[in-house]
Coordinates of C-alpha atoms and ligand atoms in Angstrom, one line a residue:
M18 CA 60.5 5.7 -61.7
K19 CA 63.8 7.7 -61.1
R20 CA 67.4 6.6 -60.7
I21 CA 68.3 7.9 -57.3
L22 CA 71.7 8.0 -55.6
V23 CA 71.8 8.1 -51.8
T24 CA 75.2 8.8 -50.4
G25 CA 75.6 7.6 -46.8
G26 CA 72.8 5.2 -47.6
A27 CA 73.9 2.5 -45.2
G28 CA 73.7 4.9 -42.2
F29 CA 70.8 5.7 -39.9
L30 CA 68.8 8.2 -42.0
G31 CA 70.2 6.9 -45.3
S32 CA 68.9 3.4 -44.8
H33 CA 65.4 4.7 -43.9
L34 CA 65.5 6.9 -47.0
C35 CA 66.6 4.0 -49.3
E36 CA 63.7 1.9 -48.0
R37 CA 61.2 4.8 -48.6
L38 CA 62.5 5.4 -52.1
I39 CA 62.3 1.7 -53.0
T40 CA 58.7 1.6 -51.6
D41 CA 57.9 4.6 -53.8
G42 CA 59.0 2.6 -56.9
H43 CA 62.4 4.1 -57.6
E44 CA 65.7 2.6 -58.5
V45 CA 68.2 3.3 -55.7
L46 CA 72.0 3.3 -55.8
C47 CA 73.3 3.3 -52.2
V48 CA 76.8 4.6 -51.8
D49 CA 78.6 4.2 -48.5
N50 CA 82.1 3.6 -47.1
F51 CA 80.7 2.0 -44.0
F52 CA 82.5 4.4 -41.6
T53 CA 79.5 4.6 -39.3
G54 CA 76.9 2.8 -41.5
T55 CA 76.5 -1.0 -41.7
R56 CA 75.4 -3.6 -44.2
A57 CA 72.9 -4.8 -41.7
N58 CA 71.0 -1.5 -42.0
I59 CA 70.2 -2.2 -45.6
G60 CA 70.3 -6.0 -45.4
H61 CA 66.6 -6.3 -46.1
L62 CA 67.0 -4.3 -49.3
Q63 CA 69.9 -6.4 -50.7
G64 CA 68.7 -8.6 -53.5
H65 CA 65.9 -6.3 -54.4
K66 CA 66.0 -5.7 -58.2
R67 CA 65.8 -1.9 -57.9
F68 CA 68.4 -1.7 -55.2
E69 CA 72.2 -1.5 -55.7
L70 CA 75.0 -1.1 -53.1
L71 CA 78.4 0.4 -53.9
R72 CA 81.2 0.7 -51.4
H73 CA 82.8 4.0 -52.1
D74 CA 84.2 7.1 -50.3
V75 CA 82.6 10.3 -51.6
T76 CA 85.8 12.2 -51.2
F77 CA 86.8 10.5 -54.5
P78 CA 85.1 11.2 -57.8
L79 CA 82.1 9.0 -58.7
Y80 CA 80.9 8.6 -62.3
V81 CA 77.3 7.1 -62.5
E82 CA 74.1 8.1 -64.3
V83 CA 71.3 9.3 -62.0
D84 CA 68.3 11.6 -62.0
Q85 CA 68.4 12.7 -58.3
I86 CA 71.1 12.7 -55.6
Y87 CA 70.5 12.7 -51.8
N88 CA 73.9 13.6 -50.2
L89 CA 73.8 12.3 -46.7
A90 CA 77.4 10.9 -46.4
C91 CA 79.0 12.2 -43.2
P92 CA 79.3 10.9 -39.7
A93 CA 76.7 12.7 -37.6
S94 CA 77.6 11.7 -34.0
P95 CA 80.2 13.9 -32.2
I96 CA 82.3 11.0 -31.1
H97 CA 82.5 9.6 -34.6
Y98 CA 83.0 12.9 -36.5
Q99 CA 85.7 13.9 -34.0
H100 CA 87.5 10.5 -34.4
D101 CA 89.1 11.7 -37.7
P102 CA 88.2 15.3 -38.0
V103 CA 90.3 15.9 -41.1
Q104 CA 88.4 13.1 -42.9
T105 CA 85.1 14.7 -41.6
T106 CA 85.9 18.0 -43.3
K107 CA 87.0 16.2 -46.4
T108 CA 83.8 14.2 -46.5
S109 CA 81.7 17.4 -46.2
V110 CA 83.7 19.5 -48.6
H111 CA 85.3 17.2 -51.1
G112 CA 82.2 15.0 -51.0
A113 CA 80.0 18.0 -51.8
I114 CA 82.3 19.1 -54.7
N115 CA 82.2 15.6 -56.2
M116 CA 78.4 15.2 -55.8
L117 CA 77.8 18.7 -57.2
G118 CA 80.1 17.9 -60.1
L119 CA 78.2 14.7 -60.7
A120 CA 74.9 16.7 -60.5
K121 CA 76.3 19.2 -62.9
R122 CA 77.2 16.6 -65.5
T123 CA 74.1 14.5 -65.2
K124 CA 71.7 17.5 -64.6
A125 CA 70.4 15.7 -61.5
R126 CA 68.5 17.5 -58.8
I127 CA 70.7 17.4 -55.6
F128 CA 69.7 17.4 -52.0
Q129 CA 72.0 18.2 -49.1
A130 CA 71.6 16.9 -45.6
S131 CA 72.8 20.0 -43.7
T132 CA 72.4 20.5 -40.0
S133 CA 71.2 22.6 -37.2
E134 CA 74.9 22.7 -36.2
V135 CA 75.3 25.5 -38.8
Y136 CA 73.7 27.7 -36.1
G137 CA 76.4 26.6 -33.6
D138 CA 75.6 27.7 -30.0
P139 CA 72.7 29.9 -31.0
E140 CA 71.9 33.3 -29.6
V141 CA 68.6 33.4 -31.4
H142 CA 65.9 31.0 -30.2
P143 CA 64.2 29.2 -31.8
Q144 CA 66.4 29.2 -34.9
P145 CA 64.9 30.5 -38.2
E146 CA 66.8 29.9 -41.5
S147 CA 67.6 33.6 -41.6
Y148 CA 69.9 33.3 -38.5
W149 CA 73.6 33.1 -39.5
G150 CA 74.7 31.2 -36.4
K151 CA 77.4 31.4 -33.8
V152 CA 80.0 28.8 -34.7
N153 CA 83.6 28.4 -33.4
P154 CA 85.8 27.9 -36.4
I155 CA 88.7 26.2 -34.6
G156 CA 87.1 23.9 -31.9
P157 CA 86.6 20.2 -31.8
R158 CA 83.1 20.5 -33.3
S159 CA 84.3 22.7 -36.1
C160 CA 85.2 19.9 -38.6
Y161 CA 81.5 19.1 -38.7
D162 CA 79.9 22.5 -38.3
E163 CA 82.2 24.4 -40.6
G164 CA 82.4 21.4 -43.1
K165 CA 78.6 21.5 -43.3
R166 CA 78.6 25.3 -43.6
C167 CA 81.2 25.2 -46.4
A168 CA 79.1 22.5 -48.1
E169 CA 76.1 24.9 -48.0
T170 CA 78.3 27.6 -49.6
L171 CA 79.2 25.2 -52.4
F172 CA 75.6 24.2 -53.0
F173 CA 74.6 27.9 -53.4
D174 CA 77.6 28.7 -55.5
Y175 CA 76.9 25.8 -57.9
W176 CA 73.2 27.0 -58.0
R177 CA 74.2 30.6 -58.8
Q178 CA 77.1 29.8 -61.1
H179 CA 76.0 26.5 -62.8
K180 CA 72.2 26.8 -62.4
L181 CA 72.0 23.4 -60.5
Q182 CA 68.7 22.5 -58.9
I183 CA 69.6 22.3 -55.2
K184 CA 67.6 21.3 -52.2
V185 CA 69.2 22.1 -48.8
V186 CA 67.6 21.1 -45.5
R187 CA 68.9 21.7 -42.1
I188 CA 68.2 18.7 -40.0
F189 CA 67.7 19.0 -36.2
N190 CA 68.4 16.0 -33.9
T191 CA 66.6 13.0 -35.3
Y192 CA 66.3 9.5 -33.7
G193 CA 64.7 6.2 -34.2
P194 CA 65.1 2.5 -35.0
S195 CA 68.4 1.4 -36.7
M196 CA 70.6 3.8 -34.9
H197 CA 73.7 1.9 -34.0
P198 CA 73.9 0.9 -30.3
S199 CA 77.4 2.6 -30.1
D200 CA 76.3 5.6 -32.2
G201 CA 77.1 7.9 -29.2
R202 CA 74.2 10.4 -29.6
V203 CA 72.1 11.1 -26.7
V204 CA 68.8 9.2 -27.4
S205 CA 70.6 6.0 -28.3
N206 CA 73.0 6.3 -25.4
F207 CA 70.3 6.8 -22.8
I208 CA 68.1 4.0 -24.2
V209 CA 71.1 1.5 -24.4
Q210 CA 72.2 2.5 -20.9
A211 CA 68.7 2.2 -19.5
L212 CA 68.1 -1.2 -21.0
R213 CA 71.5 -2.5 -19.8
G214 CA 71.0 -1.2 -16.3
E215 CA 74.1 1.0 -16.7
D216 CA 74.5 4.6 -15.4
I217 CA 72.9 7.3 -17.6
T218 CA 75.6 9.7 -18.6
I219 CA 74.4 13.3 -18.4
Y220 CA 77.0 15.7 -19.8
G221 CA 77.1 19.0 -17.8
D222 CA 74.1 19.7 -15.6
G223 CA 71.6 18.3 -18.1
Q224 CA 69.8 21.7 -18.5
Q225 CA 70.9 22.1 -22.1
T226 CA 68.0 21.5 -24.6
R227 CA 67.5 19.7 -27.8
S228 CA 64.4 19.1 -30.0
F229 CA 64.0 15.5 -31.1
C230 CA 62.4 14.5 -34.4
Y231 CA 61.3 10.9 -35.1
V232 CA 62.9 9.4 -38.2
D233 CA 59.7 8.7 -40.2
D234 CA 58.7 12.4 -40.0
M235 CA 62.2 13.4 -41.1
I236 CA 62.2 11.1 -44.1
E237 CA 58.8 12.5 -45.2
G238 CA 60.3 16.0 -45.0
F239 CA 63.3 14.9 -47.2
V240 CA 61.0 13.5 -49.9
R241 CA 58.7 16.5 -49.9
M242 CA 61.7 18.8 -50.2
M243 CA 63.2 16.9 -53.1
E244 CA 59.9 16.9 -54.9
S245 CA 59.1 20.6 -54.2
E246 CA 59.0 23.3 -56.9
A247 CA 62.3 24.0 -58.6
E248 CA 62.6 27.5 -57.1
L249 CA 62.7 26.2 -53.6
T250 CA 66.4 25.8 -52.9
G251 CA 66.2 26.0 -49.1
P252 CA 67.8 26.1 -46.7
V253 CA 64.7 24.7 -44.9
N254 CA 64.7 23.6 -41.3
L255 CA 63.4 20.1 -40.6
G256 CA 62.9 19.1 -37.0
N257 CA 60.4 18.7 -34.2
P258 CA 59.9 21.9 -32.2
G259 CA 59.2 20.0 -29.0
E260 CA 62.1 21.1 -26.8
F261 CA 63.5 19.1 -23.8
T262 CA 66.3 19.3 -21.4
M263 CA 68.7 16.3 -21.3
L264 CA 67.5 15.6 -17.7
E265 CA 63.9 15.5 -19.0
L266 CA 64.9 13.1 -21.7
A267 CA 66.7 10.9 -19.2
E268 CA 63.7 10.7 -16.9
T269 CA 61.4 9.9 -19.8
V270 CA 63.6 7.1 -21.1
L271 CA 64.1 5.7 -17.6
S272 CA 60.4 5.5 -16.9
M273 CA 59.4 4.2 -20.4
A274 CA 62.1 1.5 -20.3
G275 CA 61.2 0.6 -16.7
S276 CA 64.8 1.0 -15.7
K277 CA 66.5 1.5 -12.4
S278 CA 69.7 3.0 -13.9
K279 CA 71.2 5.9 -11.9
L280 CA 72.1 9.3 -13.4
V281 CA 75.8 10.3 -13.4
F282 CA 77.0 13.7 -14.3
L283 CA 80.1 14.0 -16.6
P284 CA 81.9 17.1 -17.9
L285 CA 80.1 19.0 -20.7
P286 CA 82.0 18.6 -24.0
T287 CA 83.7 21.7 -25.4
D288 CA 81.3 24.1 -27.3
D289 CA 78.3 21.9 -26.6
P290 CA 75.3 24.1 -27.7
K291 CA 73.1 25.2 -24.7
Q292 CA 69.8 25.2 -26.6
R293 CA 68.3 24.2 -29.9
Q294 CA 64.8 24.4 -31.3
P295 CA 63.8 24.7 -35.0
D296 CA 61.5 27.4 -36.3
I297 CA 59.7 25.3 -38.9
S298 CA 57.4 27.9 -40.3
L299 CA 59.1 27.7 -43.7
A300 CA 58.7 23.9 -44.0
M301 CA 55.0 24.2 -42.9
E302 CA 54.3 26.9 -45.5
R303 CA 56.3 25.6 -48.5
L304 CA 56.2 21.8 -47.9
S305 CA 53.0 21.5 -45.9
W306 CA 55.2 19.5 -43.6
S307 CA 55.2 19.3 -39.8
P308 CA 56.2 16.3 -37.6
R309 CA 53.4 14.0 -36.4
V310 CA 55.2 11.7 -34.0
P311 CA 55.4 12.9 -30.3
L312 CA 58.5 12.1 -28.4
E313 CA 56.9 9.4 -26.2
D314 CA 55.6 7.5 -29.3
G315 CA 58.9 7.7 -31.1
L316 CA 60.8 6.6 -28.0
K317 CA 58.4 3.6 -27.6
S318 CA 59.4 2.2 -31.0
T319 CA 63.0 3.1 -30.6
I320 CA 63.2 1.3 -27.2
Q321 CA 61.5 -1.7 -28.8
Y322 CA 64.1 -1.7 -31.6
F323 CA 67.0 -1.5 -29.1
R324 CA 65.6 -4.3 -26.9
K325 CA 65.8 -6.6 -30.0
A326 CA 69.2 -5.2 -31.2
L327 CA 70.8 -5.6 -27.8
A328 CA 69.5 -9.2 -27.4
I329 CA 71.5 -10.2 -30.5
C330 CA 74.6 -8.0 -29.9
Ligands
LIG13 P1 75.2 8.1 -39.7 O1 76.5 8.3 -39.2 O2 74.3 7.0 -39.2 O3 75.2 8.0 -41.3 C1 76.2 8.6 -42.1 C2 76.6 7.6 -43.2 O4 77.6 8.2 -44.1 C3 77.2 6.3 -42.7 O5 76.6 5.2 -43.4 C4 78.6 6.4 -43.1 O6 79.3 5.2 -43.2 C5 78.6 7.3 -44.3 N1 79.8 8.0 -44.7 C6 80.6 8.7 -43.8 N2 81.6 9.2 -44.5 C7 81.5 8.8 -45.8 C8 82.3 8.9 -46.9 N3 83.4 9.7 -46.9 N4 81.9 8.3 -48.1 C9 80.8 7.6 -48.1 N5 80.0 7.4 -47.0 C10 80.4 8.0 -45.9 O7 74.4 9.5 -39.5 P2 72.9 9.9 -39.8 O8 72.2 10.3 -38.6 O9 72.2 8.9 -40.7 O10 73.1 11.3 -40.7 C11 73.0 11.3 -42.1 C12 73.2 12.7 -42.6 O11 72.3 13.6 -42.0 C13 74.6 13.3 -42.2 O12 75.1 14.0 -43.3 C14 74.4 14.1 -41.0 O13 75.3 15.2 -41.0 C15 73.0 14.7 -41.3 N6 72.3 15.0 -40.1 C16 71.8 14.1 -39.2 C17 71.2 14.5 -38.0 C18 70.5 13.5 -37.1 O14 70.1 13.9 -36.0 N7 70.4 12.2 -37.4 C19 71.1 15.8 -37.7 C20 71.7 16.8 -38.6 C21 72.3 16.3 -39.7
LIG14 N1 82.9 14.7 -60.6 C1 82.4 13.4 -60.2 N2 81.5 12.8 -61.0 C2 81.0 13.4 -62.2 C3 81.5 14.7 -62.5 C4 82.4 15.3 -61.7 O1 82.8 12.9 -59.2 O2 80.2 12.8 -62.9 C5 83.8 15.4 -59.7 C6 85.1 15.6 -60.3 O3 86.1 15.0 -59.5 C7 85.3 17.1 -60.2 C8 84.3 17.6 -59.2 O4 83.2 16.6 -59.3 O5 86.6 17.4 -59.7 C9 83.7 18.9 -59.5 O6 83.2 18.9 -60.9 P1 83.1 20.2 -61.7 O7 82.6 19.8 -63.1 O8 82.3 21.2 -61.0 O9 84.5 20.8 -61.7 P2 85.8 20.5 -62.5 O10 85.7 19.1 -63.2 O11 85.9 21.5 -63.6 O12 86.9 20.5 -61.5
LIG15 N1 74.6 14.1 -24.2 C1 74.5 13.6 -22.9 N2 74.8 12.3 -22.6 C2 75.2 11.5 -23.6 C3 75.3 12.0 -24.9 C4 75.0 13.3 -25.2 O1 74.1 14.4 -21.9 O2 75.5 10.3 -23.3 C5 74.2 15.5 -24.4 C6 75.2 16.3 -25.2 O3 76.2 16.9 -24.3 C7 74.4 17.3 -25.9 C8 73.0 16.6 -26.1 O4 73.1 15.5 -25.2 O5 74.1 18.4 -25.0 C9 72.8 16.1 -27.5 O6 74.0 15.4 -27.9 P1 74.2 14.6 -29.2 O7 75.5 14.1 -29.3 O8 73.0 13.6 -29.4 O9 73.9 15.7 -30.4 P2 74.4 17.2 -30.6 O10 75.2 17.7 -29.5 O11 75.1 17.1 -31.9 O12 73.1 17.9 -30.8

């Protein structure tokens, strides 16, 4: 049994991770400021004797005793991370410094939830970890993209300078149950719109692509990375290589939800990446990991979850 800190533990991925770690027999300290996360996400864990919740903003120092740290705190949806962009950069950068300082003092192994956004609007396709990316440093997405890039820099400097045990993964678009109905990312938007009979909002012409990974596969990748040999620092891409246009996603969601919603076309947000697909050779080789859940299966359980969630909203 280890004492494990999960920052952003009340969010979408964080709550699934807390649940997995409790199931694996660990003691979990969930830290969250509830910016995009909710108490409801971890409601079923509250009262468990190995689970503790602390309301705290990672931009401030945190003194606790732990064996491992999963650093997930950071809003992930463009509408939320652009709401207060200065706070987003602070969360990524000051949050990383504080968690790395904590890892240094406690000698904890530390995991960073980085992102495919470090590749920006990529000119190399699919994206391997060796690609340095094409990122606008001054646009509306930069607070997130550059914040995460700077966090990676800090992780590798603490590794080189202070010999920390770091584990950096680059997460590609992940979806599943317990996403917030107003999260704003594409999978939840399309499902919520389809179930409510509202128009499906396609940004741009819908020909841009993304690769969608089901949450259970992603959490398995997190745990394998954290438990991997000490020499493996990453960055390691985690994602599902299945690549779809947003139009294809919309059609699939409509037919699976049995919805008659119409498609409407809205302006493409600034700097929206045109294509994204992970090269997961490294994860396959070093973690023996690859995603198992095809898009249709993952969408089925996500649609089921939203049917229930919207009924009580
Ligand atoms: P989310 O928005 O559901 O979760 C983020 C959590 O962090 C929320 O609970 C939020 O309240 C918390 N948080 C935000 N700022 C904080 C702060 N200053 N102090 C403490 N808590 C704070 O998003 P998610 O999809 O669960 O993403 C989790 C992590 O994974 C993020 O770091 C995100 O960048 C990364 N990621 C996710 C995806 C994805 O597709 N889901 C893709 C790439 C990277
Ligand atoms: N820190 C923290 N918890 C700890 C240890 C450090 O939050 O248990 C924070 C502290 O605010 C510090 C930061 O982590 O500013 C970086 O710590 P480090 O030891 O690397 O640097 P220093 O303390 O020398 O600034
Ligand atoms: N998108 C869309 N309609 C929506 C939400 C998003 O067409 O209601 C598009 C968005 O422009 C982008 C893709 O879907 O091209 C994925 O967007 P998301 O916000 O989920 O993630 P990210 O852009 O960070 O990959």
